[in-house]
Short mmCIF file of C-alpha atoms in Angstrom, two decimals:
data_model
loop_
_atom_site.label_atom_id
_atom_site.label_comp_id
_atom_site.label_asym_id
_atom_site.label_seq_id
_atom_site.Cartn_x
_atom_site.Cartn_y
_atom_site.Cartn_z
CA MET A 1 120.29 112.73 65.16
CA LEU A 2 117.87 109.82 65.40
CA LEU A 3 114.58 111.26 64.17
CA VAL A 4 110.98 110.27 63.81
CA THR A 5 109.42 110.95 60.46
CA SER A 6 106.76 113.51 61.22
CA ALA A 7 105.92 117.04 60.26
CA ALA A 8 108.28 118.27 62.96
CA ALA A 9 111.22 115.90 63.46
CA THR A 10 112.29 115.36 67.08
CA PRO A 11 116.00 115.10 67.95
CA PHE A 12 117.26 111.94 69.58
CA THR A 13 118.54 112.65 73.11
CA VAL A 14 119.68 110.43 75.95
CA MET A 15 118.17 111.01 79.39
CA ALA A 16 121.11 111.21 81.73
CA GLY A 17 120.10 112.96 84.95
CA GLY A 18 119.47 116.46 86.22
CA ASP A 19 116.66 118.83 85.32
CA ASP A 20 118.07 119.53 81.87
CA ARG A 21 117.06 116.05 80.73
CA VAL A 22 113.40 117.02 80.64
CA GLY A 23 113.50 120.77 80.25
CA GLY A 24 113.60 123.60 82.76
CA GLU A 25 110.94 124.50 85.31
CA ASP A 26 107.69 125.73 83.79
CA PRO A 27 106.47 128.81 85.69
CA THR A 28 102.89 127.97 84.74
CA ARG A 29 103.08 124.52 86.33
CA SER A 30 101.07 124.17 89.52
CA ALA A 31 102.80 124.54 92.86
CA ALA A 32 101.82 120.95 93.72
CA VAL A 33 103.58 119.54 90.65
CA GLN A 34 106.65 121.71 91.25
CA GLN A 35 106.77 120.36 94.80
CA VAL A 36 106.59 116.77 93.50
CA ILE A 37 109.44 117.44 91.08
CA ALA A 38 111.52 118.96 93.89
CA GLN A 39 110.83 115.95 96.14
CA GLY A 40 111.61 113.58 93.28
CA SER A 41 114.90 115.31 92.53
CA ASP A 42 115.92 114.88 96.15
CA LEU A 43 115.07 111.16 96.05
CA GLU A 44 116.96 110.75 92.78
CA SER A 45 120.05 112.46 94.18
CA ARG A 46 120.09 109.86 96.98
CA GLY A 47 119.54 106.95 94.61
CA GLN A 48 116.07 106.16 96.01
CA TRP A 49 114.61 105.28 92.63
CA SER A 50 111.82 103.07 93.96
CA ASP A 51 110.48 105.89 96.13
CA ALA A 52 110.86 108.37 93.26
CA LEU A 53 108.93 106.05 90.93
CA ILE A 54 106.05 105.73 93.41
CA LEU A 55 106.02 109.51 93.91
CA TYR A 56 105.76 110.24 90.18
CA GLN A 57 103.15 107.53 89.58
CA ASP A 58 100.93 108.93 92.33
CA ALA A 59 101.35 112.48 91.00
CA LEU A 60 100.41 111.38 87.47
CA LYS A 61 97.06 110.14 88.75
CA VAL A 62 96.25 113.77 89.52
CA THR A 63 97.92 115.37 86.47
CA PRO A 64 98.22 112.49 83.97
CA HIS A 65 99.33 114.60 81.00
CA ASP A 66 102.22 116.50 82.59
CA ARG A 67 105.13 115.75 80.24
CA GLN A 68 107.88 116.39 82.76
CA LEU A 69 106.30 114.07 85.32
CA GLN A 70 105.95 111.41 82.63
CA GLN A 71 109.63 111.67 81.72
CA ARG A 72 110.69 111.69 85.37
CA ARG A 73 108.70 108.53 85.94
CA SER A 74 110.29 106.94 82.86
CA LEU A 75 113.80 107.71 84.07
CA ALA A 76 113.02 106.50 87.59
CA ARG A 77 111.69 103.26 86.16
CA LEU A 78 114.83 102.75 84.04
CA HIS A 79 116.98 103.11 87.16
CA TYR A 80 114.67 100.95 89.30
CA ASP A 81 114.50 98.16 86.72
CA LEU A 82 118.26 98.31 86.25
CA GLU A 83 118.86 97.81 89.98
CA LYS A 84 116.45 94.88 90.05
CA ARG A 85 117.94 92.98 87.12
CA GLN A 86 121.52 93.52 88.26
CA SER A 87 120.65 91.44 91.35
CA ASP A 88 118.47 88.97 89.44
CA ARG A 89 120.56 85.84 89.01
CA SER A 90 118.07 84.40 86.52
CA PHE A 91 118.37 87.46 84.27
CA LEU A 92 122.17 87.54 84.50
CA ALA A 93 122.39 83.82 83.73
CA GLN A 94 120.14 84.30 80.69
CA VAL A 95 122.34 87.12 79.40
CA GLU A 96 125.49 85.03 79.89
CA SER A 97 124.02 81.97 78.16
CA THR A 98 122.59 83.84 75.15
CA SER A 99 124.81 84.42 72.12
CA GLY A 100 124.97 87.82 70.48
CA THR A 101 123.18 86.57 67.38
CA THR A 102 120.40 85.00 69.44
CA ALA A 103 120.06 88.17 71.54
CA GLN A 104 119.56 90.27 68.39
CA SER A 105 116.91 87.82 67.14
CA LEU A 106 115.22 88.06 70.55
CA TYR A 107 115.13 91.86 70.28
CA GLY A 108 113.53 91.58 66.85
CA GLU A 109 110.92 89.15 68.20
CA ILE A 110 110.03 91.51 71.05
CA LEU A 111 109.68 94.52 68.75
CA LEU A 112 107.43 92.48 66.47
CA LYS A 113 105.15 91.62 69.41
CA ILE A 114 105.07 95.29 70.41
CA GLN A 115 104.09 96.24 66.87
CA SER A 116 101.39 93.57 66.76
CA TYR A 117 99.81 93.75 70.19
CA HIS A 118 100.59 96.89 72.21
CA VAL A 119 97.63 99.12 72.90
CA ASP A 120 99.35 102.20 71.38
CA ASP A 121 101.12 102.71 68.07
CA PRO A 122 104.84 102.21 68.74
CA ASP A 123 107.06 105.29 68.74
CA TRP A 124 110.15 103.66 67.28
CA ASN A 125 112.33 106.69 67.96
CA GLU A 126 111.32 106.58 71.62
CA ILE A 127 111.95 102.84 71.79
CA ALA A 128 115.46 103.23 70.34
CA ARG A 129 116.15 106.19 72.61
CA PHE A 130 115.13 104.29 75.74
CA GLY A 131 117.29 101.35 74.71
CA LEU A 132 120.38 103.50 74.36
CA THR A 133 119.57 105.30 77.60
CA SER A 134 119.22 101.99 79.43
CA LEU A 135 122.59 100.89 78.07
CA LYS A 136 124.28 104.13 79.07
CA LEU A 137 122.87 103.94 82.61
CA ALA A 138 123.98 100.32 82.92
CA ILE A 139 127.53 101.15 81.84
CA GLN A 140 127.66 103.82 84.56
CA THR A 141 127.10 101.21 87.29
CA PRO A 142 130.01 99.41 89.02
CA GLU A 143 128.28 96.03 88.61
CA PHE A 144 128.07 96.26 84.82
CA ARG A 145 131.58 97.69 84.54
CA GLN A 146 133.10 94.95 86.66
CA ARG A 147 131.23 92.22 84.81
CA TYR A 148 131.81 93.34 81.21
CA LEU A 149 134.23 96.31 81.08
CA ALA A 150 136.81 95.61 83.77
CA ASN A 151 139.69 96.65 81.47
CA ALA A 152 138.09 99.77 79.97
CA THR A 153 138.92 103.25 81.28
CA ASP A 154 136.46 106.11 81.72
CA GLN A 155 138.16 107.94 78.87
CA GLN A 156 137.82 104.98 76.52
CA ILE A 157 134.13 104.58 77.35
CA GLU A 158 133.46 108.31 76.90
CA LEU A 159 135.24 108.33 73.54
CA ALA A 160 133.39 105.22 72.36
CA PHE A 161 130.00 106.80 73.15
CA ALA A 162 130.99 110.10 71.55
CA ASP A 163 131.84 108.27 68.32
CA LEU A 164 128.64 106.24 68.60
CA THR A 165 126.51 109.38 68.98
CA GLN A 166 128.18 110.95 65.95
CA SER A 167 127.49 107.87 63.83
CA LEU A 168 123.83 107.85 64.90
CA ASN A 169 123.39 111.51 63.97
CA ARG A 170 123.04 110.50 60.34
CA TYR A 171 120.33 107.91 60.97
CA VAL A 172 116.55 108.26 61.08
CA VAL A 173 114.26 105.83 62.94
CA ARG A 174 111.14 105.37 60.85
CA GLN A 175 110.05 101.81 61.58
CA ARG A 176 110.74 98.63 63.51
CA SER A 177 113.62 97.56 61.30
CA ASP A 178 115.34 100.89 61.97
CA ALA A 179 115.16 100.31 65.73
CA VAL A 180 116.64 96.83 65.22
CA TRP A 181 119.47 98.39 63.21
CA VAL A 182 120.24 100.92 65.96
CA ALA A 183 120.65 98.17 68.58
CA GLY A 184 122.82 96.09 66.27
CA HIS A 185 124.94 99.07 65.28
CA CYS A 186 125.54 100.02 68.93
CA ALA A 187 126.48 96.44 69.82
CA GLU A 188 128.91 96.19 66.90
CA HIS A 189 130.52 99.56 67.64
CA LEU A 190 131.00 98.87 71.36
CA GLN A 191 132.34 95.40 70.68
CA LYS A 192 135.00 96.85 68.38
CA THR A 193 135.95 99.80 70.57
CA LEU A 194 135.55 98.37 74.09
CA SER A 195 135.41 94.58 73.55
CA LEU A 196 131.96 94.74 75.14
CA PRO A 197 130.04 91.49 74.45
CA THR A 198 127.02 91.83 72.21
CA SER A 199 124.50 90.04 74.44
CA PRO A 200 124.47 92.46 77.43
CA VAL A 201 124.17 95.40 75.03
CA ILE A 202 121.14 93.92 73.28
CA PHE A 203 119.47 92.93 76.55
CA GLU A 204 119.68 96.56 77.70
CA PHE A 205 117.93 97.56 74.47
CA VAL A 206 115.32 94.88 75.19
CA CYS A 207 114.62 96.22 78.70
CA GLY A 208 114.73 99.84 77.56
CA ALA A 209 112.30 99.17 74.72
CA VAL A 210 109.68 97.70 77.03
CA SER A 211 110.17 100.50 79.58
CA ALA A 212 109.36 103.01 76.83
CA LEU A 213 105.84 101.64 76.42
CA ASP A 214 103.95 102.11 79.70
CA PRO A 215 104.35 101.42 83.43
CA TYR A 216 102.96 97.87 83.24
CA SER A 217 104.71 96.28 80.26
CA ALA A 218 107.87 94.36 81.18
CA PHE A 219 110.44 91.85 79.96
CA MET A 220 110.54 88.65 82.05
CA SER A 221 113.51 86.36 82.47
CA ASP A 222 112.97 82.59 82.54
CA ASN A 223 112.42 82.55 86.31
CA GLN A 224 110.14 85.60 86.28
CA TYR A 225 108.04 84.13 83.47
CA GLY A 226 107.77 80.83 85.33
CA GLU A 227 106.74 82.57 88.56
CA THR A 228 104.14 84.64 86.75
CA MET A 229 102.59 81.57 85.16
CA SER A 230 102.65 79.80 88.55
CA GLN A 231 100.74 82.71 90.09
CA ILE A 232 98.17 82.50 87.32
CA GLU A 233 97.82 78.75 87.80
CA GLY A 234 97.65 79.19 91.59
CA ASN A 235 100.71 77.15 92.53
CA PHE A 236 104.48 77.47 92.71
CA VAL A 237 107.57 75.63 93.91
CA GLY A 238 108.88 77.17 97.12
CA LEU A 239 108.56 77.33 100.89
CA GLY A 240 104.92 78.34 101.11
CA VAL A 241 105.32 81.80 102.62
CA GLU A 242 104.40 85.38 101.75
CA LEU A 243 107.25 87.82 102.34
CA ARG A 244 107.71 91.53 102.93
CA THR A 245 111.04 93.36 102.73
CA GLU A 246 111.96 95.13 105.95
CA ASN A 247 115.40 96.82 106.30
CA ASP A 248 117.60 94.04 104.87
CA MET A 249 115.35 91.42 106.39
CA LEU A 250 112.51 89.32 105.01
CA GLU A 251 109.45 89.36 107.23
CA ILE A 252 107.11 86.39 106.90
CA VAL A 253 103.62 87.88 106.75
CA ASN A 254 101.77 84.67 105.98
CA VAL A 255 102.49 80.94 106.10
CA ILE A 256 100.41 78.90 103.67
CA ALA A 257 98.57 76.08 105.42
CA GLY A 258 100.02 72.68 104.68
CA GLY A 259 103.12 74.10 102.99
CA PRO A 260 106.77 73.23 103.70
CA ALA A 261 107.32 76.28 105.93
CA GLU A 262 104.40 75.38 108.19
CA GLN A 263 105.66 71.81 108.46
CA ALA A 264 109.10 73.18 109.42
CA GLY A 265 107.58 75.18 112.29
CA ILE A 266 107.90 78.63 110.71
CA LEU A 267 105.27 81.15 111.86
CA SER A 268 103.84 84.40 110.56
CA GLY A 269 105.81 87.25 112.12
CA ASP A 270 109.14 85.42 111.95
CA THR A 271 111.95 87.31 110.23
CA ILE A 272 114.53 85.72 107.92
CA VAL A 273 118.00 87.16 108.54
CA ALA A 274 120.14 84.61 106.64
CA VAL A 275 119.74 82.09 103.82
CA ASP A 276 122.19 79.19 103.54
CA SER A 277 124.43 80.98 106.09
CA LYS A 278 124.55 84.17 103.99
CA LEU A 279 123.42 87.22 105.98
CA LEU A 280 120.83 89.46 104.37
CA THR A 281 122.79 92.50 105.55
CA GLU A 282 125.53 91.35 103.16
CA ILE A 283 123.61 89.97 100.17
CA GLY A 284 120.44 92.09 100.31
CA SER A 285 116.80 91.05 100.54
CA ASP A 286 116.27 90.65 96.76
CA VAL A 287 119.12 88.18 96.41
CA ALA A 288 117.95 86.32 99.53
CA ALA A 289 114.41 86.03 98.22
CA ASP A 290 115.81 84.63 94.98
CA MET A 291 117.84 82.06 96.96
CA LEU A 292 114.66 80.78 98.59
CA ARG A 293 113.50 79.58 95.19
CA GLY A 294 114.85 76.40 93.70
CA VAL A 295 114.24 72.97 92.27
CA GLU A 296 111.40 70.93 93.76
CA GLY A 297 112.78 68.55 96.39
CA SER A 298 115.87 70.63 97.18
CA THR A 299 116.51 72.00 100.69
CA VAL A 300 117.35 75.50 101.88
CA ALA A 301 118.55 76.54 105.36
CA VAL A 302 117.00 79.71 106.73
CA THR A 303 117.98 81.56 109.89
CA LEU A 304 115.04 83.30 111.53
CA VAL A 305 114.36 85.61 114.44
CA ARG A 306 111.35 85.10 116.70
CA ASP A 307 110.89 87.04 119.94
CA SER A 308 114.50 88.30 119.70
CA ARG A 309 115.83 84.74 119.48
CA HIS A 310 117.60 83.19 116.48
CA TYR A 311 116.80 79.70 115.23
CA GLN A 312 117.42 77.75 112.03
CA ALA A 313 115.01 75.73 109.91
CA ASN A 314 115.83 73.42 107.01
CA VAL A 315 112.96 73.57 104.54
CA THR A 316 112.40 71.31 101.54
CA ARG A 317 111.03 73.13 98.54
CA ARG A 318 107.93 71.68 96.92
CA ARG A 319 104.90 72.71 94.92
CA VAL A 320 102.44 74.76 96.97
CA ASP A 321 98.87 75.70 96.12
CA ILE A 322 98.23 79.40 96.69
CA PRO A 323 94.74 80.16 98.01
CA SER A 324 93.26 83.30 96.47
CA VAL A 325 90.16 83.23 98.69
CA ASP A 326 90.83 83.14 102.43
CA ASN A 327 89.71 84.33 105.88
CA ILE A 328 86.31 82.75 105.24
CA ARG A 329 84.19 83.25 108.36
CA MET A 330 81.03 84.59 109.91
CA VAL A 331 81.95 87.99 111.35
CA ASP A 332 78.51 88.46 112.89
CA GLN A 333 76.75 85.15 113.50
CA ALA A 334 73.65 86.74 115.01
CA GLY A 335 73.35 89.22 112.15
CA GLY A 336 74.14 86.61 109.49
CA VAL A 337 77.12 88.57 108.10
CA GLY A 338 79.66 86.46 106.23
CA TYR A 339 83.13 87.60 105.23
CA LEU A 340 85.84 86.52 102.82
CA ARG A 341 88.95 88.05 101.29
CA ILE A 342 90.10 87.69 97.67
CA SER A 343 93.85 88.30 97.66
CA SER A 344 94.35 87.85 93.89
CA PHE A 345 92.56 86.61 90.79
CA GLN A 346 93.90 83.36 89.33
CA LYS A 347 92.60 80.26 87.55
CA THR A 348 91.38 78.69 90.80
CA THR A 349 89.61 81.78 92.17
CA ALA A 350 86.09 81.01 90.91
CA ARG A 351 86.26 77.45 92.22
CA ASP A 352 87.59 78.58 95.60
CA PHE A 353 85.00 81.36 95.73
CA ASP A 354 82.11 78.97 95.13
CA GLU A 355 83.33 76.66 97.91
CA ALA A 356 83.62 79.65 100.27
CA LEU A 357 80.09 80.88 99.49
CA TRP A 358 78.57 77.47 100.15
CA GLN A 359 80.54 77.20 103.40
CA LEU A 360 79.19 80.58 104.54
CA GLN A 361 75.68 79.75 103.38
CA ARG A 362 75.69 76.59 105.50
CA SER A 363 76.85 78.74 108.45
CA GLY A 364 73.82 81.01 108.16
CA MET A 365 75.04 83.82 105.88
CA ARG A 366 72.35 86.38 105.05
CA SER A 367 74.71 89.11 103.75
CA LEU A 368 78.30 89.07 102.52
CA VAL A 369 81.31 91.36 102.98
CA MET A 370 83.82 90.77 100.16
CA ASP A 371 87.26 92.25 100.89
CA LEU A 372 89.32 93.37 97.87
CA ARG A 373 91.66 95.68 99.78
CA GLY A 374 95.28 95.31 98.76
CA ASN A 375 94.31 93.00 95.88
CA PRO A 376 96.62 93.89 92.95
CA GLY A 377 94.52 92.07 90.35
CA GLY A 378 95.26 89.06 88.20
CA LEU A 379 93.22 87.30 85.54
CA LEU A 380 90.50 89.40 83.93
CA THR A 381 88.40 86.29 83.31
CA ALA A 382 88.53 85.37 87.01
CA ALA A 383 87.14 88.80 87.98
CA VAL A 384 84.40 88.42 85.37
CA GLU A 385 83.49 84.99 86.74
CA ILE A 386 83.08 86.40 90.26
CA ALA A 387 80.99 89.34 89.03
CA ASP A 388 78.83 86.87 87.13
CA ARG A 389 78.01 85.18 90.45
CA PHE A 390 76.09 88.32 91.52
CA VAL A 391 74.97 90.20 88.39
CA ALA A 392 72.14 88.46 86.55
CA SER A 393 72.39 90.17 83.16
CA GLY A 394 74.08 92.95 81.23
CA VAL A 395 77.66 94.04 80.52
CA LEU A 396 80.30 93.24 83.16
CA VAL A 397 83.33 94.84 81.49
CA SER A 398 84.46 95.76 77.99
CA THR A 399 87.98 95.94 76.58
CA ARG A 400 89.27 98.07 73.70
CA GLY A 401 92.70 97.83 72.07
CA ARG A 402 94.57 98.80 68.90
CA ASN A 403 94.34 95.21 67.71
CA PRO A 404 90.66 94.37 66.96
CA LEU A 405 91.19 90.98 68.62
CA GLU A 406 91.43 92.84 71.94
CA ASP A 407 87.92 94.36 71.58
CA PHE A 408 85.53 92.28 73.64
CA THR A 409 82.43 92.73 75.78
CA HIS A 410 81.95 90.35 78.71
CA ARG A 411 78.32 89.82 79.69
CA ALA A 412 76.58 88.22 82.65
CA HIS A 413 74.55 85.03 82.48
CA ASN A 414 71.31 84.50 84.40
CA ARG A 415 72.09 80.99 85.59
CA GLY A 416 73.73 80.59 88.99
CA THR A 417 73.28 84.14 90.35
CA TRP A 418 73.48 84.65 94.12
CA ASN A 419 71.01 87.20 95.48
CA VAL A 420 72.69 87.65 98.87
CA PRO A 421 73.13 91.36 99.82
CA LEU A 422 76.73 92.43 99.17
CA VAL A 423 79.27 94.91 100.55
CA VAL A 424 82.62 95.20 98.72
CA LEU A 425 85.70 96.69 100.39
CA ILE A 426 88.33 98.49 98.29
CA ASP A 427 91.31 100.73 99.00
CA HIS A 428 94.03 102.60 97.07
CA ASP A 429 95.86 99.31 96.45
CA SER A 430 92.86 97.54 94.90
CA ALA A 431 93.83 97.42 91.24
CA SER A 432 93.10 95.96 87.82
CA ALA A 433 90.87 92.86 88.12
CA SER A 434 89.74 94.10 91.55
CA GLU A 435 88.49 97.27 89.90
CA ILE A 436 86.67 95.29 87.21
CA LEU A 437 84.72 93.43 89.90
CA ALA A 438 84.06 96.52 92.05
CA ALA A 439 82.92 98.59 89.03
CA ALA A 440 80.55 95.84 87.88
CA ILE A 441 78.94 95.62 91.32
CA ARG A 442 78.72 99.43 91.55
CA ASP A 443 77.36 100.11 88.06
CA HIS A 444 74.69 97.42 88.37
CA LYS A 445 73.81 98.68 91.87
CA ARG A 446 74.25 95.11 93.04
CA GLY A 447 75.94 96.06 96.30
CA GLN A 448 77.61 98.81 98.31
CA ILE A 449 81.27 99.73 97.66
CA VAL A 450 82.99 100.83 100.89
CA GLY A 451 86.47 102.22 101.57
CA GLU A 452 88.83 104.37 99.50
CA LYS A 453 89.10 105.14 95.79
CA SER A 454 90.89 102.29 94.04
CA TYR A 455 94.29 102.40 92.32
CA GLY A 456 93.17 103.25 88.78
CA LYS A 457 94.87 100.56 86.66
CA GLY A 458 92.36 100.24 83.87
CA SER A 459 94.53 98.34 81.41
CA VAL A 460 94.83 94.74 80.29
CA GLN A 461 98.17 92.94 79.99
CA GLY A 462 98.87 89.92 77.82
CA ILE A 463 101.62 87.44 78.74
CA PHE A 464 103.57 86.30 75.68
CA PRO A 465 106.19 83.52 75.81
CA LEU A 466 109.37 84.21 73.84
CA ASN A 467 110.36 81.49 71.41
CA ILE A 468 113.98 82.43 70.78
CA SER A 469 115.66 82.44 74.20
CA GLY A 470 112.99 81.64 76.79
CA GLY A 471 111.32 84.00 79.19
CA GLY A 472 108.41 86.18 78.22
CA ILE A 473 107.06 89.68 77.80
CA ARG A 474 104.10 91.33 79.49
CA LEU A 475 102.43 93.84 77.18
CA THR A 476 99.55 96.24 77.76
CA THR A 477 97.16 95.23 75.00
CA ALA A 478 93.92 97.06 75.85
CA LYS A 479 92.08 99.34 78.23
CA PHE A 480 88.97 98.23 80.05
CA TYR A 481 85.76 100.09 80.79
CA SER A 482 83.04 99.61 83.38
CA PRO A 483 79.52 98.43 82.44
CA THR A 484 78.37 102.06 82.01
CA GLY A 485 81.39 102.83 79.80
CA SER A 486 83.40 104.68 82.44
CA GLU A 487 87.17 104.62 82.00
CA ILE A 488 89.06 103.35 85.04
CA ASN A 489 92.65 103.96 83.96
CA GLN A 490 94.25 106.64 86.20
CA ILE A 491 90.75 107.37 87.60
CA GLY A 492 89.88 104.36 89.73
CA VAL A 493 86.58 103.25 91.24
CA SER A 494 85.01 105.61 93.76
CA PRO A 495 83.27 103.99 96.76
CA ASP A 496 79.61 104.55 97.58
CA VAL A 497 80.66 105.01 101.22
CA GLU A 498 84.09 106.59 101.58
CA ILE A 499 85.97 105.59 104.73
CA HIS A 500 89.72 105.98 105.18
CA GLN A 501 91.65 103.32 107.04
CA THR A 502 92.76 104.54 110.48
CA ALA A 503 94.77 101.46 111.51
CA LYS A 504 97.25 99.30 109.64
CA ILE A 505 95.72 96.15 108.20
CA PRO A 506 97.78 93.03 108.99
CA ALA A 507 99.61 91.87 105.85
CA ASP A 508 98.23 88.34 106.26
CA GLY A 509 94.65 89.65 106.21
CA THR A 510 93.93 88.78 109.85
CA LEU A 511 90.73 90.48 111.04
CA SER A 512 91.06 93.18 113.68
CA ASP A 513 88.59 95.11 115.82
CA SER A 514 90.61 98.25 114.99
CA ASP A 515 89.80 97.84 111.29
CA ASN A 516 87.31 100.69 111.05
CA VAL A 517 86.50 100.07 107.39
CA LEU A 518 85.55 96.45 108.06
CA GLN A 519 83.53 97.38 111.15
CA SER A 520 81.59 99.96 109.11
CA ALA A 521 80.99 97.38 106.39
CA ILE A 522 79.67 94.87 108.93
CA ALA A 523 77.28 97.48 110.32
CA LEU A 524 76.09 98.26 106.79
CA ALA A 525 75.68 94.56 105.96
CA ARG A 526 73.48 94.06 109.04
CA THR A 527 70.95 96.49 107.58
CA HIS A 528 70.83 94.61 104.26
CA THR A 529 70.14 90.94 104.93
CA THR A 530 67.92 88.32 103.38
CA PRO A 531 65.22 86.83 105.64
CA GLN A 532 66.44 83.88 107.71
CA ASN A 533 64.13 81.47 105.91
CA LEU A 534 65.35 82.52 102.44
CA SER A 535 68.41 80.87 100.90
CA PRO A 536 70.92 83.44 99.65
CA LYS A 537 70.89 81.44 96.42
CA SER A 538 67.17 80.96 96.17
CA VAL A 539 67.16 81.01 92.37
CA ALA A 540 70.60 79.57 91.82
CA GLY A 541 69.62 76.51 89.85
CA ARG A 542 72.86 74.63 90.47
#
C-alpha cells in the first residue's frame, strides 16, 4: 500500500463511489448531516455532481470538521472538475500538445509550488491518492476512453489497474519525490499495458493533486490562466456580455456599454441558442461559451431569442474593459442617499470607485449605500484600498500563511479618508475580498452592515504562472483575519442588521422597488447623513 510515514500508517485507497468509499454511517452523526449525506448520495447517483458539491460545501459551513462530508465534497469536486475539463477545448489542446516528458516536468513544478506556497503542509500520500483517483474516474468516462483507449477492452483495463495496484503496494509516499515517482510509474505501466499516452495520465495526476488541497486551489489551462489575468486587469477579449447558463441556453444578463455586443444590437435578457450555427442543445452551454471566445478581430455568429423570436448577430471580438463599479446613482435625491455596486475587485476598482464617489458627491450625496451582494471577491489589495477610503487608521486586514512571506498586516492611512455615513450590503454570495471590506467597516464601526451573513471564504489565493508548459496554478497561500482578529473562513461576516432577500435580484444589478434589503438600507442611510453644507470629504486633502 502507499503509506504516509507517521506513527500510524494509513493505507492507500482509491475513492470509487458508494458509501464504502468513506466509511459506513456513523450512528452518532447528527440527523441533519445524515440527511445531507442521503441527499448527496441521490444527487451522485444521478450524476449531478455540481449540485452535490454545492450541497456538501454548504453543509461543511455548519459542521466543518465532519470527515465524511469532507471526503464527499472531495469526490464531488473530482467528478465536477473532470466534467468541466473534458469539455474544455483549451485543456484538451494543451494535453495533446504536451509531450510525456514535459508533462512529468510540469507535475514536478506544480508539486514544488505546493510544497513552497500552500497554506498547509502537503500530505503527499493524499496528493498521490487523489491523482490516481482522478485518473481512474477519467478512464471510466466514455470521452476519455474514446480519445485515448478506443482499442482497449474493459477486461484489459481492469487487469492493468489490478497489476498497477499490486506494484504500488510495496511503495511508501514520504515526500514530494515519492509522489512524482508514483505518477511516472503509473504512466509507464499504463503505456506498456494499454498503450495509453503518458501526457493524459500525468495531467490527471496534476488535476487530482490540486483537488486534494482545498476547495479553492486549481490548475488553469492556458485559456483559463489568460482569462483570470484579464479579470484581474479589468479587461478581456470577447463580446462584452455577462452570461448565465439556463437549460442548454446562455442568457445574457448584462451587456457592457460600448462593447461589441451592444454595437451589434444585443440586449440584456436575450438568450443565445446557437453559436456559429451549432445548437446549444447539441454542444452544451460550456462548449458554446468557449466558442464565444477567440482572437481579437475575429467574428462569431450568434443566434439569439428575444420575445420568442429568433435573430442572428455577427459580432467582432475585441478587447473590452470590465467595469467593477456600476449602477452609480442617487437613490434618494431629497435625502441625499447615493448608491453604487462593486461587482468584483480588480486593478481598476479603486480608480473607478474614486470617480464614482466624486460623481455622487457632485450630485448631493450625504450618505452612501455600497452594494457588495453577489460579489465573489478578487484582488485583496483592491479591497484594502476601498476600506482605506473610509477607515482613517488601524488594521484593515491581516494574513497568515505557512510561508512567512504570506504574513502581512494591512493598515489604513489618514490621508484621503471620506467621512460620509456608510451602509454596506452583503449576502450569502459576498465572498473573499468582499468580506475583507465588510469586516473592516464593521470592526471599525465605520458603517452599518445590512443583509445576510456572507459566504465565509477567509483564504487568500496566489496565481502562479507555470514555466514548463504554459497555464497556471491558483494556490491557497494564507488565511485572512478581520481587524479585531476574527477568523472569517467558514464563518463569514455577520450583518449589523439582518434582512433576508424576499425577491430575486436582477443578475445585471438593476435596482428594483421589490428589493427589500436595498429599501431598508436606504431608509437607514436617511437617518445617518452629513449636513447639507458639509462636504462628505471635508478632510480629504486631495
